mmCIF file of C-alpha atoms in Angstrom:
data_model
loop_
_atom_site.group_PDB
_atom_site.id
_atom_site.type_symbol
_atom_site.label_atom_id
_atom_site.label_comp_id
_atom_site.label_asym_id
_atom_site.label_seq_id
_atom_site.Cartn_x
_atom_site.Cartn_y
_atom_site.Cartn_z
ATOM 1 C CA MET N 12 116.727 120.526 84.133
ATOM 2 C CA LYS N 13 115.770 117.023 85.240
ATOM 3 C CA LEU N 14 116.573 115.597 88.656
ATOM 4 C CA LEU N 15 116.457 111.827 88.966
ATOM 5 C CA PHE N 16 115.533 111.039 92.549
ATOM 6 C CA LYS N 17 116.258 107.474 93.664
ATOM 7 C CA GLN N 18 115.917 105.937 97.124
ATOM 8 C CA ARG N 19 118.839 103.790 98.199
ATOM 9 C CA ILE N 20 117.926 100.119 98.468
ATOM 10 C CA PHE N 21 118.613 98.450 101.827
ATOM 11 C CA SER N 22 118.963 101.723 103.724
ATOM 12 C CA TRP N 23 117.632 101.687 107.292
ATOM 13 C CA PHE N 24 116.368 105.248 107.097
ATOM 14 C CA ASP N 25 115.262 107.442 104.220
ATOM 15 C CA SER N 26 118.336 107.794 102.055
ATOM 16 C CA TYR N 27 118.343 109.110 98.495
ATOM 17 C CA ASP N 28 120.693 109.983 95.669
ATOM 18 C CA ILE N 29 119.711 112.753 93.253
ATOM 19 C CA TYR N 30 121.326 112.797 89.801
ATOM 20 C CA ASP N 31 121.111 114.923 86.697
ATOM 21 C CA GLU N 32 120.394 113.463 83.260
ATOM 22 C CA GLU N 33 124.092 112.745 82.660
ATOM 23 C CA GLY N 34 124.339 110.688 85.868
ATOM 24 C CA ASN N 35 126.201 113.318 87.909
ATOM 25 C CA ASN N 36 125.394 113.232 91.623
ATOM 26 C CA LEU N 37 123.853 116.613 92.541
ATOM 27 C CA PHE N 38 122.529 115.926 96.044
ATOM 28 C CA THR N 39 122.557 113.174 98.643
ATOM 29 C CA VAL N 40 119.802 112.890 101.222
ATOM 30 C CA LYS N 41 120.328 111.064 104.499
ATOM 31 C CA GLY N 42 117.612 110.296 107.006
ATOM 32 C CA GLU N 43 118.318 110.665 110.699
ATOM 33 C CA LEU N 44 116.909 108.565 113.498
ATOM 34 C CA SER N 45 114.755 111.038 115.383
ATOM 35 C CA TRP N 46 111.196 111.517 116.501
ATOM 36 C CA GLY N 47 109.569 112.116 113.118
ATOM 37 C CA HIS N 48 111.289 112.346 109.758
ATOM 38 C CA CYS N 49 114.492 114.386 109.602
ATOM 39 C CA LEU N 50 116.203 114.489 106.225
ATOM 40 C CA HIS N 51 119.596 116.124 105.685
ATOM 41 C CA ILE N 52 120.502 117.258 102.166
ATOM 42 C CA MET N 53 124.142 117.390 101.098
ATOM 43 C CA ASN N 54 125.564 118.874 97.900
ATOM 44 C CA SER N 55 127.744 116.910 95.467
ATOM 45 C CA VAL N 56 130.867 117.331 97.633
ATOM 46 C CA GLY N 57 129.162 116.189 100.843
ATOM 47 C CA GLU N 58 128.525 119.583 102.495
ATOM 48 C CA HIS N 59 125.283 119.887 104.451
ATOM 49 C CA ILE N 60 123.093 122.485 102.711
ATOM 50 C CA ALA N 61 119.487 121.900 103.833
ATOM 51 C CA THR N 62 117.151 119.999 106.183
ATOM 52 C CA VAL N 63 113.540 118.834 105.971
ATOM 53 C CA LYS N 64 112.266 118.135 109.493
ATOM 54 C CA GLU N 65 108.857 116.813 110.537
ATOM 55 C CA VAL N 66 107.067 118.684 113.302
ATOM 56 C CA VAL N 67 105.688 116.082 115.681
ATOM 57 C CA LEU N 68 102.527 116.274 117.768
ATOM 58 C CA THR N 69 100.486 118.109 115.142
ATOM 59 C CA PHE N 70 97.009 117.128 113.961
ATOM 60 C CA LEU N 71 98.079 117.020 110.297
ATOM 61 C CA PRO N 72 101.614 116.400 108.972
ATOM 62 C CA LYS N 73 103.874 119.457 108.885
ATOM 63 C CA PHE N 74 107.511 119.770 107.785
ATOM 64 C CA GLU N 75 109.881 122.656 108.488
ATOM 65 C CA LEU N 76 112.396 123.589 105.800
ATOM 66 C CA TYR N 77 115.890 124.871 106.562
ATOM 67 C CA VAL N 78 118.652 126.053 104.227
ATOM 68 C CA GLY N 79 121.816 125.690 106.242
ATOM 69 C CA GLN N 80 120.635 126.466 109.770
ATOM 70 C CA GLN N 81 118.166 129.155 108.662
ATOM 71 C CA TYR N 82 114.444 128.391 108.850
ATOM 72 C CA ILE N 83 112.829 129.325 105.520
ATOM 73 C CA GLY N 84 109.260 128.079 106.017
ATOM 74 C CA CYS N 85 107.160 124.963 106.108
ATOM 75 C CA ILE N 86 104.866 122.712 104.142
ATOM 76 C CA SER N 87 101.794 121.332 105.854
ATOM 77 C CA LYS N 88 99.015 119.052 104.788
ATOM 78 C CA GLU N 89 95.551 120.621 104.669
ATOM 79 C CA PHE N 90 92.431 118.757 105.708
ATOM 80 C CA SER N 91 90.671 117.349 102.638
ATOM 81 C CA LEU N 92 88.522 114.305 102.038
ATOM 82 C CA PHE N 93 89.653 112.891 98.710
ATOM 83 C CA THR N 94 92.649 114.656 97.193
ATOM 84 C CA PRO N 95 95.604 115.554 99.432
ATOM 85 C CA ARG N 96 96.321 119.298 99.542
ATOM 86 C CA TYR N 97 99.361 121.101 100.918
ATOM 87 C CA ASN N 98 100.047 124.611 102.178
ATOM 88 C CA ILE N 99 103.510 126.033 101.449
ATOM 89 C CA ASP N 100 104.261 129.158 103.483
ATOM 90 C CA CYS N 101 107.738 130.136 102.323
ATOM 91 C CA ASN N 102 107.762 131.320 98.713
ATOM 92 C CA GLY N 103 104.244 131.596 97.298
ATOM 93 C CA TRP N 104 104.435 128.222 95.581
ATOM 94 C CA HIS N 105 101.580 125.739 95.632
ATOM 95 C CA VAL N 106 101.220 122.093 94.678
ATOM 96 C CA ASP N 107 98.656 120.899 92.153
ATOM 97 C CA GLY N 108 97.915 117.474 90.751
ATOM 98 C CA ASN N 109 96.773 113.967 91.370
ATOM 99 C CA PHE N 110 98.758 112.847 94.415
ATOM 100 C CA MET N 111 97.156 109.413 94.448
ATOM 101 C CA GLU N 112 98.853 108.765 91.101
ATOM 102 C CA TRP N 113 102.086 110.354 92.459
ATOM 103 C CA ASP N 114 102.218 112.930 89.654
ATOM 104 C CA TYR N 115 101.917 116.613 90.465
ATOM 105 C CA ARG N 116 103.156 120.093 89.630
ATOM 106 C CA ILE N 117 104.762 122.746 91.794
ATOM 107 C CA LEU N 118 103.478 126.157 90.716
ATOM 108 C CA SER N 119 104.264 129.799 91.378
ATOM 109 C CA GLY N 120 101.034 131.526 90.459
ATOM 110 C CA ASP N 121 100.278 130.055 87.028
ATOM 111 C CA GLN N 122 103.935 129.362 86.187
ATOM 112 C CA VAL N 123 105.209 125.776 86.443
ATOM 113 C CA VAL N 124 108.233 125.575 88.735
ATOM 114 C CA ALA N 125 108.577 121.778 88.557
ATOM 115 C CA MET N 126 106.816 118.679 87.254
ATOM 116 C CA VAL N 127 107.101 115.643 89.529
ATOM 117 C CA SER N 128 106.368 112.071 88.508
ATOM 118 C CA LYS N 129 106.951 108.802 90.297
ATOM 119 C CA GLN N 130 108.412 106.021 88.210
ATOM 120 C CA LEU N 131 106.545 102.805 88.915
ATOM 121 C CA PHE N 132 107.849 99.239 88.998
ATOM 122 C CA HIS N 133 111.224 99.978 90.595
ATOM 123 C CA TRP N 134 112.750 98.352 93.685
ATOM 124 C CA SER N 135 112.726 101.659 95.533
ATOM 125 C CA ASP N 136 111.077 105.084 95.330
ATOM 126 C CA THR N 137 112.177 106.669 92.065
ATOM 127 C CA TYR N 138 111.055 110.120 90.935
ATOM 128 C CA VAL N 139 111.766 112.459 88.062
ATOM 129 C CA ILE N 140 111.648 116.146 88.988
ATOM 130 C CA GLU N 141 111.716 118.412 85.949
ATOM 131 C CA VAL N 142 112.652 121.898 87.161
ATOM 132 C CA SER N 143 112.100 124.943 84.921
ATOM 133 C CA ASP N 144 114.864 127.021 86.565
ATOM 134 C CA PRO N 145 117.928 125.237 88.022
ATOM 135 C CA ARG N 146 118.006 127.809 90.864
ATOM 136 C CA ASP N 147 114.735 126.265 92.137
ATOM 137 C CA ALA N 148 116.106 122.698 92.209
ATOM 138 C CA LEU N 149 116.934 122.576 95.937
ATOM 139 C CA MET N 150 113.582 124.010 97.057
ATOM 140 C CA ALA N 151 111.647 121.704 94.687
ATOM 141 C CA LEU N 152 113.629 118.749 96.054
ATOM 142 C CA MET N 153 112.798 119.765 99.638
ATOM 143 C CA LEU N 154 109.062 119.886 98.824
ATOM 144 C CA VAL N 155 109.139 116.473 97.136
ATOM 145 C CA LEU N 156 110.964 115.000 100.149
ATOM 146 C CA ALA N 157 108.364 116.439 102.561
ATOM 147 C CA ILE N 158 105.437 115.154 100.477
ATOM 148 C CA ASP N 159 107.063 111.716 100.111
ATOM 149 C CA ALA N 160 107.771 111.518 103.854
ATOM 150 C CA GLU N 161 104.155 112.485 104.597
ATOM 151 C CA LYS N 162 102.867 109.742 102.283
ATOM 152 C CA CYS N 163 105.154 107.169 103.908
ATOM 153 C CA SER N 164 104.006 108.134 107.407
ATOM 154 C CA ARG N 165 100.334 107.557 106.553
ATOM 155 C CA ASP N 166 100.905 104.206 104.752
#
């Protein structure tokens, strides 16, 4: 299953539309004015289903993940000199790849959960997230949002 992740042009805060290959809207992401990034994820009918929220006042970027109102874990950046590395504490997944090129994989052990690639030469941030199991789509989306928000905060 492919998710096409496109940032809305002319939005004041992080705002994204996520489509499937047929152009159906699967998720909408709306940024909230707060201290740090706070991204609310809605399903195709506009119901709030998840939140990615930056933890402020930490040495390295850290984002808490919520499904509904329930905390499910976090993703945090690890200290590294050349290649960004992330620690995911909620489901045993890890992120592998060349972040400087914006292409990476989300793995569970040796199994690929999702392949993420940034499409270059667009007016806004545009990603393709290829998810192996559609049940993992929301969690993969949340991780991509946290990594993208971390990259934007250090630019």
